[in-house]
Short mmCIF file of C-alpha atoms and ligand atoms in Angstrom, two decimals:
data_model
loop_
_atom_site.label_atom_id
_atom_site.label_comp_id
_atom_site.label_asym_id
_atom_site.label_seq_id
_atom_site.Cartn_x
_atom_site.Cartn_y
_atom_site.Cartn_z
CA UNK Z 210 10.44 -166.49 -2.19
CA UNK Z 211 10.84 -162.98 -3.77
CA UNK Z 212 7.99 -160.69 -3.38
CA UNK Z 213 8.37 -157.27 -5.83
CA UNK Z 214 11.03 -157.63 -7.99
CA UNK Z 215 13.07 -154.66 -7.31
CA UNK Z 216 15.28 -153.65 -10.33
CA UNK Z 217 18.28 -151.61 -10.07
CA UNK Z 218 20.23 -153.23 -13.18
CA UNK Z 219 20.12 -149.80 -14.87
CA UNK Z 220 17.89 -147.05 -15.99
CA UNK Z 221 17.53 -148.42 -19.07
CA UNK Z 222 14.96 -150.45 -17.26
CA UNK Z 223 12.51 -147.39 -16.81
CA UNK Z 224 8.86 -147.97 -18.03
CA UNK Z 225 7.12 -145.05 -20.55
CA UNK Z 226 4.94 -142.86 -18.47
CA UNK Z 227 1.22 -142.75 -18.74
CA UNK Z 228 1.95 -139.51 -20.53
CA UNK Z 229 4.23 -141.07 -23.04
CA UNK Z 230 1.60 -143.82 -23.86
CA UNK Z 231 -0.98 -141.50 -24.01
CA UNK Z 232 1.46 -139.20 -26.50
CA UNK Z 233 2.64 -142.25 -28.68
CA UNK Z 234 -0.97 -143.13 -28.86
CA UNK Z 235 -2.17 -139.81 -30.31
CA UNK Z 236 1.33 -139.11 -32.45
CA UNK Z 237 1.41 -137.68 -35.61
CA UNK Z 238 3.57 -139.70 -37.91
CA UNK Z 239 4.90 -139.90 -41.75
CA UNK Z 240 7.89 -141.45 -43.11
CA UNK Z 241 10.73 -140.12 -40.92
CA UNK Z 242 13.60 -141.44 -44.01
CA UNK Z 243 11.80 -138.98 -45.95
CA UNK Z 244 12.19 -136.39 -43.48
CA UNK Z 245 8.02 -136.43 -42.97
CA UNK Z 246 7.54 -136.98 -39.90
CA UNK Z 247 5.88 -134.20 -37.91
CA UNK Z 248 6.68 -135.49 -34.44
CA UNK Z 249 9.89 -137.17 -35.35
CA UNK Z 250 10.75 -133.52 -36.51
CA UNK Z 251 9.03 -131.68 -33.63
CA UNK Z 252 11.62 -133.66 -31.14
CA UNK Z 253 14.79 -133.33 -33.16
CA UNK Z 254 14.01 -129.60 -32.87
CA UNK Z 255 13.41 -129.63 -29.31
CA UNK Z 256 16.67 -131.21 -28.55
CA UNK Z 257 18.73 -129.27 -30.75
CA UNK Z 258 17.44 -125.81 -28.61
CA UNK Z 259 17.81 -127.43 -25.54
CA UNK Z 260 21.20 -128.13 -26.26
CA UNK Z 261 21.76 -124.66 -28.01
CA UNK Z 262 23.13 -126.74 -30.93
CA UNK Z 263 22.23 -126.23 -34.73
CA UNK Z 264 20.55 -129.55 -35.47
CA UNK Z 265 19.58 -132.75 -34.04
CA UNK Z 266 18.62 -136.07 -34.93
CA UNK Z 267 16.68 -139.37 -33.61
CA UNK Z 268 18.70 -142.36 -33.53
CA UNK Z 269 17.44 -145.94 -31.78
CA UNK Z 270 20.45 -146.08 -29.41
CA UNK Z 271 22.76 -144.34 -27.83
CA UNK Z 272 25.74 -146.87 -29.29
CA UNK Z 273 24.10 -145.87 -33.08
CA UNK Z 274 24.73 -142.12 -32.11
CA UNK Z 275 28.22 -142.38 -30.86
CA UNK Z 276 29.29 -144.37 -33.80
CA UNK Z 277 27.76 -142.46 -36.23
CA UNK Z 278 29.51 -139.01 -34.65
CA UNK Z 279 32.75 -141.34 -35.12
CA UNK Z 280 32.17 -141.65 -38.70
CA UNK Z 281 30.89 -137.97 -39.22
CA UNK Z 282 33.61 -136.16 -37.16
CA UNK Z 283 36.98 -137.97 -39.08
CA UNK Z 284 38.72 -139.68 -41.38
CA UNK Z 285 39.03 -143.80 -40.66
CA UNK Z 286 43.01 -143.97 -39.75
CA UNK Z 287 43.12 -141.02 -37.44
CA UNK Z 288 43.28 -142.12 -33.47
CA UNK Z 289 40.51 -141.20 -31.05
CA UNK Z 290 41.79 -139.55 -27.35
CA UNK Z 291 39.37 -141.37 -25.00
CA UNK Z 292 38.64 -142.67 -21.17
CA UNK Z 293 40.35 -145.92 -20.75
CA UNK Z 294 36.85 -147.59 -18.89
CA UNK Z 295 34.41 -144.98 -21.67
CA UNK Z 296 31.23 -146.74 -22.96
CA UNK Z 297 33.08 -146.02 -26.58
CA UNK Z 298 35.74 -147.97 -25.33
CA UNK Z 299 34.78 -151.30 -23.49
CA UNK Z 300 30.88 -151.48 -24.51
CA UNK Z 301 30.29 -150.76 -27.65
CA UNK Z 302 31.37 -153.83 -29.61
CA UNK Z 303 34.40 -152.57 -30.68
CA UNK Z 304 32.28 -150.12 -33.66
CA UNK Z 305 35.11 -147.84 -33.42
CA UNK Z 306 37.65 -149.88 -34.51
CA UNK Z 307 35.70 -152.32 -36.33
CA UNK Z 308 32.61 -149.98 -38.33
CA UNK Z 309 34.51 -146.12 -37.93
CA UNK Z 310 38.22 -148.04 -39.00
CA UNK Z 311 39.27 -145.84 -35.95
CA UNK Z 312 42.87 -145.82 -33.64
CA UNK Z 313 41.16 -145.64 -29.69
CA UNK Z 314 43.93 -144.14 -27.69
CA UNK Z 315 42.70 -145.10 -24.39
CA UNK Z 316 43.75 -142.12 -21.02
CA UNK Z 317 43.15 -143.56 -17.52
CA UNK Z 318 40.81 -140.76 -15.56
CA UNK Z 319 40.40 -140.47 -11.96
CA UNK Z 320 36.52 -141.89 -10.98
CA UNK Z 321 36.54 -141.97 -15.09
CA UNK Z 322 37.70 -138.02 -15.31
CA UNK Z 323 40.04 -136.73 -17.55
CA UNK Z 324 42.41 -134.46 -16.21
CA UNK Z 325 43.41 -132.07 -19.20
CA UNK Z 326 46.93 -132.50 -18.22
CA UNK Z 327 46.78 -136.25 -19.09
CA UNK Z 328 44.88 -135.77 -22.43
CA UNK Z 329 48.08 -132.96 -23.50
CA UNK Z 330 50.51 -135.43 -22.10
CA UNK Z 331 48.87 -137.75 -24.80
CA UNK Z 332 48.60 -136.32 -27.54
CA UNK Z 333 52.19 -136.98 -29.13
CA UNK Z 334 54.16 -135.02 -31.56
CA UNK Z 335 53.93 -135.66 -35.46
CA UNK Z 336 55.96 -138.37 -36.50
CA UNK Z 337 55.44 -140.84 -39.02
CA UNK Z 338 54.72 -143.81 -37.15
CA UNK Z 339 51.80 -142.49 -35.50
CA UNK Z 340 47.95 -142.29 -36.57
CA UNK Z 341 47.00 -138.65 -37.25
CA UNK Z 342 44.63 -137.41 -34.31
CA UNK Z 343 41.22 -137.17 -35.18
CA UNK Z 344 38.84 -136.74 -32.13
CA UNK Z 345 38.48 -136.10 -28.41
CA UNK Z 346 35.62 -137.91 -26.72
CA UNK Z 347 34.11 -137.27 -23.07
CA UNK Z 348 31.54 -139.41 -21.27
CA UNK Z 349 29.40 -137.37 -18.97
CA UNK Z 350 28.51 -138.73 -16.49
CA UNK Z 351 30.91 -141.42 -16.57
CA UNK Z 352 29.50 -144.34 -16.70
CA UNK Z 353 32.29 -146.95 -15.04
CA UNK Z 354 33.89 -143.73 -13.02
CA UNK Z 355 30.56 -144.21 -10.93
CA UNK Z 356 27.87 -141.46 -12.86
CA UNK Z 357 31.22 -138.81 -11.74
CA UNK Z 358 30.47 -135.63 -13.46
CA UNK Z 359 32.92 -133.30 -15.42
CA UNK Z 360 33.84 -130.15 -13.92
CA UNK Z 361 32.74 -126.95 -16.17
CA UNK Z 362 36.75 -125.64 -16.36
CA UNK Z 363 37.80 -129.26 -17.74
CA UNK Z 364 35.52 -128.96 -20.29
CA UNK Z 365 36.58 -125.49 -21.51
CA UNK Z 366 40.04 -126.50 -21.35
CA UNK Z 367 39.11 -129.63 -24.01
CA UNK Z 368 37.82 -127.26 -26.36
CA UNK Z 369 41.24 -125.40 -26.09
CA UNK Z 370 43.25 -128.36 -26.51
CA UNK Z 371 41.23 -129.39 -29.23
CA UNK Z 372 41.31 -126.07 -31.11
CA UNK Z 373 45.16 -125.77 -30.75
CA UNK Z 374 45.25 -129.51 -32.36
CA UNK Z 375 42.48 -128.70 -35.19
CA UNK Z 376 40.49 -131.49 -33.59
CA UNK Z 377 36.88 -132.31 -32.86
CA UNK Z 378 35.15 -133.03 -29.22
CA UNK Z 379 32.07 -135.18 -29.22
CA UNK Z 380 30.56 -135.79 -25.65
CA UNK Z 381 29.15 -138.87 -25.05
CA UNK Z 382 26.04 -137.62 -22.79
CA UNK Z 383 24.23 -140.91 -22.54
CA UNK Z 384 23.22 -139.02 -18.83
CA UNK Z 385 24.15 -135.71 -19.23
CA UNK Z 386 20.70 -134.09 -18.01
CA UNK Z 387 22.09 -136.36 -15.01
CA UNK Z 388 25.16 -134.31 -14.37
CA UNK Z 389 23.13 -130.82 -15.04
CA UNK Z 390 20.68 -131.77 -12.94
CA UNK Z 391 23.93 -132.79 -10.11
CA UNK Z 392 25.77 -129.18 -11.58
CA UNK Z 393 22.53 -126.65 -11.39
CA UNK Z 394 23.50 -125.38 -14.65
CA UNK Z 395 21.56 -125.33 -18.00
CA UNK Z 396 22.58 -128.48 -19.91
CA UNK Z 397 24.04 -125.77 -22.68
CA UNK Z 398 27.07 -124.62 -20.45
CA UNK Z 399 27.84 -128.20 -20.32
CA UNK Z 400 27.90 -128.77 -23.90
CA UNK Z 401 28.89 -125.73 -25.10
CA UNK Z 402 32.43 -126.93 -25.34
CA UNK Z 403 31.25 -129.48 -27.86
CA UNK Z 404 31.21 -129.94 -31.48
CA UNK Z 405 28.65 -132.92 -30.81
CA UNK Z 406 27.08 -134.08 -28.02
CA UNK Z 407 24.87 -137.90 -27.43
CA UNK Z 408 22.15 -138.03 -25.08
CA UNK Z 409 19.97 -140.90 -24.35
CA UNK Z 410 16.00 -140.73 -23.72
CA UNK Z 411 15.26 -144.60 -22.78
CA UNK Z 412 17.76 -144.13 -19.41
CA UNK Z 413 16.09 -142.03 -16.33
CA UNK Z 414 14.49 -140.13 -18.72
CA UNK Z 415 12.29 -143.34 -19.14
CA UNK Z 416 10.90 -143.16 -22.88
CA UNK Z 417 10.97 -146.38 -24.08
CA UNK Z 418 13.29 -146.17 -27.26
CA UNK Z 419 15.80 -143.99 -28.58
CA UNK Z 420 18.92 -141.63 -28.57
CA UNK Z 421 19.61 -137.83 -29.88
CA UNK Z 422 22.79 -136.73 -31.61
CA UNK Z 423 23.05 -133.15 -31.91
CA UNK Z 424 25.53 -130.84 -33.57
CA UNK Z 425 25.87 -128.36 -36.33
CA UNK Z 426 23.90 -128.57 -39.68
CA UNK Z 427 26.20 -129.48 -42.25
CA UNK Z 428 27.20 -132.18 -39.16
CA UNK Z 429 23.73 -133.90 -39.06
CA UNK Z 430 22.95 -133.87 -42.55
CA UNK Z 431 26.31 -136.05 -43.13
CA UNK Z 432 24.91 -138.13 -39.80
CA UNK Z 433 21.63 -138.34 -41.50
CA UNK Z 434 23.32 -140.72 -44.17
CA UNK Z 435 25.39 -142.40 -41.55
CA UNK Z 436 22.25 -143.44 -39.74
CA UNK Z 437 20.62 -144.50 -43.06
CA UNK Z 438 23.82 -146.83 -44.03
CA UNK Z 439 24.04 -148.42 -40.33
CA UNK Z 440 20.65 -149.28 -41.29
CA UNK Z 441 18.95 -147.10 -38.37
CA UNK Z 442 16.76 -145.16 -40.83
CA UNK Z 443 13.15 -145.43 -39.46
CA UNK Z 444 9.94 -145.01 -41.13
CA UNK Z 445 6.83 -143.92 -38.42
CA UNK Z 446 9.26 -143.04 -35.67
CA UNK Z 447 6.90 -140.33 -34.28
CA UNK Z 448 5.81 -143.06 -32.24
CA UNK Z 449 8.54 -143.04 -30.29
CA UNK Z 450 9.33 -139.83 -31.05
CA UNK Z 451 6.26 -138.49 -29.00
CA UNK Z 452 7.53 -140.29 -25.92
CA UNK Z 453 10.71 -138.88 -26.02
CA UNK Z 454 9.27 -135.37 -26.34
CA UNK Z 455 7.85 -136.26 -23.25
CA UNK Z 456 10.92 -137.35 -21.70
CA UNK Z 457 12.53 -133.02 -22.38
CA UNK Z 458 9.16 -131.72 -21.26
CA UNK Z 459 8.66 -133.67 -17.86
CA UNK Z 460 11.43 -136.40 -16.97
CA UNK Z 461 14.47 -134.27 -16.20
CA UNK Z 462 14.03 -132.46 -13.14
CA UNK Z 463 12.80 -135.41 -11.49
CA UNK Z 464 16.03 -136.95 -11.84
CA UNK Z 465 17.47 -135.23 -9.05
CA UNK Z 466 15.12 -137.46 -6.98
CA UNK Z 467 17.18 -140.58 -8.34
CA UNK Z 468 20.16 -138.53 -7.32
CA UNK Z 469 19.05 -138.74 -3.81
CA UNK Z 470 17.70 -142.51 -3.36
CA UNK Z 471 21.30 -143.41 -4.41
CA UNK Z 472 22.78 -140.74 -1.90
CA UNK Z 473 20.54 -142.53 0.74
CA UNK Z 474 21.45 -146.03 -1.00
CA UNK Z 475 25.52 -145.59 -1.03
CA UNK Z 476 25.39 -144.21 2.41
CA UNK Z 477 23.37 -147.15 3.62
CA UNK Z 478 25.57 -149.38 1.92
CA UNK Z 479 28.94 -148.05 3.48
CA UNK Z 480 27.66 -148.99 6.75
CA UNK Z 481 27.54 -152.35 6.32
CA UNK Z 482 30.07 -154.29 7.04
CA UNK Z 483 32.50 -156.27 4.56
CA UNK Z 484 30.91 -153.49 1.75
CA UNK Z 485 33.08 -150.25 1.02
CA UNK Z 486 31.54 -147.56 -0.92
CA UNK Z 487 33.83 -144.25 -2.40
CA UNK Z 488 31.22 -141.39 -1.58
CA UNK Z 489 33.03 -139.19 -3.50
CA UNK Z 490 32.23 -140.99 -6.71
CA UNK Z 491 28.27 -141.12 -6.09
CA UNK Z 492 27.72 -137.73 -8.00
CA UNK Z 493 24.55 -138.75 -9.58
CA UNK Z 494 22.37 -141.96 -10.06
CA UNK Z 495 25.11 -144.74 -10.31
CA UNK Z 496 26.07 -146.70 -6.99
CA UNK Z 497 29.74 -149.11 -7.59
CA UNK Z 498 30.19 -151.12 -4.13
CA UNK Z 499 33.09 -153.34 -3.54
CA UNK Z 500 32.76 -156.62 -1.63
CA UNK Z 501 35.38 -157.80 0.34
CA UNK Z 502 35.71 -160.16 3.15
CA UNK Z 503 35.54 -163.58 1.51
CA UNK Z 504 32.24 -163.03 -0.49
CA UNK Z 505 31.99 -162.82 -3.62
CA UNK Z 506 30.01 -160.48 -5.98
CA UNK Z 507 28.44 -163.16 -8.11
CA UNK Z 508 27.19 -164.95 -5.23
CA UNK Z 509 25.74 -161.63 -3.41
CA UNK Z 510 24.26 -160.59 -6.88
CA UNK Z 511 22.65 -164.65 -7.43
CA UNK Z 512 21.55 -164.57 -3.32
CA UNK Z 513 19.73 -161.02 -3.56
CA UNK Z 514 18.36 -162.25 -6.90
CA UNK Z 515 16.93 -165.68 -5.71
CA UNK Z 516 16.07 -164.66 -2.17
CA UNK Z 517 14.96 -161.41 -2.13
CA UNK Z 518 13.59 -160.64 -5.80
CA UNK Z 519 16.46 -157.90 -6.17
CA UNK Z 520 18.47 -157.33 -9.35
CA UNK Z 521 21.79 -155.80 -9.74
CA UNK Z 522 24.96 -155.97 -11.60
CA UNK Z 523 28.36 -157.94 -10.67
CA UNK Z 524 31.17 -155.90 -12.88
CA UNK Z 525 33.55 -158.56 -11.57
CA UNK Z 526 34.36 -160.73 -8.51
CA UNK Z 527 34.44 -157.53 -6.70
CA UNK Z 528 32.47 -154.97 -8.19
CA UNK Z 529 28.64 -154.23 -7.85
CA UNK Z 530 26.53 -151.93 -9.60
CA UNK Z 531 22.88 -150.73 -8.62
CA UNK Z 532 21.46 -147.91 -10.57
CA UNK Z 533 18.53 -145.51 -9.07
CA UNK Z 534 15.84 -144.59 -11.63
CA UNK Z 535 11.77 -143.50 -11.74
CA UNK Z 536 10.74 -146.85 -10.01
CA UNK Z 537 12.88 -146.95 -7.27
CA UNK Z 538 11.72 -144.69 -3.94
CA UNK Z 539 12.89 -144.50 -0.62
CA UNK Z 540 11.44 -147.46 0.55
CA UNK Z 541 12.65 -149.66 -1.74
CA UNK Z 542 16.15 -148.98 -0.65
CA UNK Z 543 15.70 -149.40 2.77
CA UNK Z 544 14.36 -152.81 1.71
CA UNK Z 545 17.71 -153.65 -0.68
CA UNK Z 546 19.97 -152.52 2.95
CA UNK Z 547 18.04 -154.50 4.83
CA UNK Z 548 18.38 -157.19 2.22
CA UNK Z 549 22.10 -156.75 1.83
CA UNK Z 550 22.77 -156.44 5.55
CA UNK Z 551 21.44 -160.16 5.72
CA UNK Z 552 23.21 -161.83 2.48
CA UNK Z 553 26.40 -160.12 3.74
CA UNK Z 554 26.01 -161.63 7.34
C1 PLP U 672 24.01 -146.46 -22.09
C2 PLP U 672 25.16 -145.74 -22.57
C3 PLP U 672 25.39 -145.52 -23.94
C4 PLP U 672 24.47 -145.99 -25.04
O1 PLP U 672 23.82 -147.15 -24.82
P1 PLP U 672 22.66 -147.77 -25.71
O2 PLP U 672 22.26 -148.92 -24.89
O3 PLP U 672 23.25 -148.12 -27.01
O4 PLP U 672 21.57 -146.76 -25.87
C5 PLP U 672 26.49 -144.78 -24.30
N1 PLP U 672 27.33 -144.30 -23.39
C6 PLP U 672 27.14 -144.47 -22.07
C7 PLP U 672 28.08 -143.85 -21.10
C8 PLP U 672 26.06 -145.20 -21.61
O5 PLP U 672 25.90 -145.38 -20.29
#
């Protein structure tokens, strides 16, 4: 029988600190749809410096953010350049298609990166038959690619090919403290070559709830009504709002410590034998393993699940994912190696 459960399904699964139940306790709050609330407020203009952007604003998920950016940044009809495996793409229900009345045109990336070369060679000449373009989007970190992180020059070069095309760039940055935190840069040199950028506070940055969009002003006022017609306008957010503030003043530097348990985890891993691990895609907090070798990776997932109290994620027959976060340490993934060795003997 399972002792600890030790969860590495994602880092969604990240508890609120002491210091974030301590701050939602003690938050200030007013009716956030009314613009009146102080703490809701006090966070949207903490993220909006951190990411040297205009504005910001508090949505409850990081799918509400990138959908509302794809109703803010074009007209419905135009066609969206995107990462054939992006969270925009494959996991998000389809609200691009189905909510924003948007065109994906889907690029294959190497470990989920674009190489500018491939997003030119996509972007097609006018002609009548074709959608008009309306948007470039980048994940970083990529989610599927394995948490890869986008070189600085790629980015620049976006902005370029956007500019020559009249186009906007949003950057999906459900982790992109994670890939600042991998880069040593300021989280602005990553996003300066955005017009928007999405960031997540309930992954490793553990608050419990909630997403920022940031952009310009005249941006975020039009996401401001976006939000209110998906039906994500919130009344008292400060609650959660206080948690998240949390999350920019003492979550992100830690992350690099989530960086290195998956390091030590994927290393582990590709020692063991029927397992294969691409190092070079372990950039940040993501870990993608293939089985091979006659198992399978629903049965490896069930058997670490029912024997040994560990949860992870089978992508397919093939493909498993285990994510490092605040409540995994060093221990804990000697433990899942030791576990795996024995399932995969
Ligand atoms: C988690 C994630 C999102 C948003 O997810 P929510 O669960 O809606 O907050 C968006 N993009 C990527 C790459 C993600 O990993």
């Amino acid at each position: 029988m399972p002792g600890k459960i030790i969860n590495l399904m994602s880092d969604t699964v990240t508890h609120p600190t002491q210091e974030m139940r301590k701050a939602m306790y003690e938050a200030e709050v007013g009716d956030d749809v009314q613009k009146a609330d102080p703490t809701v407020n006090k966070l949207q203009k903490l993220a909006a410096e951190m990411m040297g952007m205009e504005d910001a604003l508090f949505v409850p998920s990081g799918t509400m953010g990138n959908l509302i950016a794809m109703l803010c940044h074009c007209p419905a009809g135009r066609e969206v350049l995107l990462e054939t495996d992006s969270h925009i793409n494959k996991y998000e229900v389809g609200g691009i298609a189905r909510v924003a009345g948007l065109m994906p045109h889907p690029i294959k990336g190497k470990l989920g990166i674009l190489d500018p070369a491939d997003v030119r060679a996509a972007i097609r000449k006018e002609n009548v038959h074709f959608p008009a373009l309306g948007l470039l989007c980048i994940e970083n970190t990529h989610n599927v690619g394995g948490g890869t992180v986008y070189p600085l020059e790629y980015l620049a070069e976006y902005r370029k090919i956007a500019d020559e095309h009249g186009i906007k760039v949003h950057m999906d940055g459900a982790r992109v403290f994670n890939a600042a935190v991998r880069q040593q840069v300021d989280v602005k040199e990553i996003v300066k070559h955005a017009d928007s950028v999405m960031f997540c506070l309930a992954k490793g940055l553990s608050a419990p709830v909630g997403s920022m969009l940031c952009g310009k002003g005249e941006f975020i006022a039009e996401a401001v009504r976006a939000r209110k017609m998906l039906g994500g306008g919130m009344r008292q957010a400060g609650v959660l709002a206080a948690a998240g503030i949390v999350s920019l003043e003492q979550s992100i530097d830690r992350l690099a410590d989530d960086h290195q348990t998956a390091r030590q985890l994927a290393e582990g891993l590709s020692s063991i034998n029927g397992i294969s691990v691409d190092i070079e895609g372990v950039q940040t907090n993501l870990v993608y393993f293939k089985i091979s070798g006659g198992k399978d990776a629903f049965a490896v997932r069930g058997e670490l699940k029912e024997k040994y109290g560990i949860l992870c994620e089978a992508r397919n027959a093939e493909v498993i994912r285990m994510v490092t976060h605040r409540h995994i340490g060093s221990g804990d993934v000697g433990r899942v190696l030791e576990c795996v060795g024995k399932v995969m003997r």
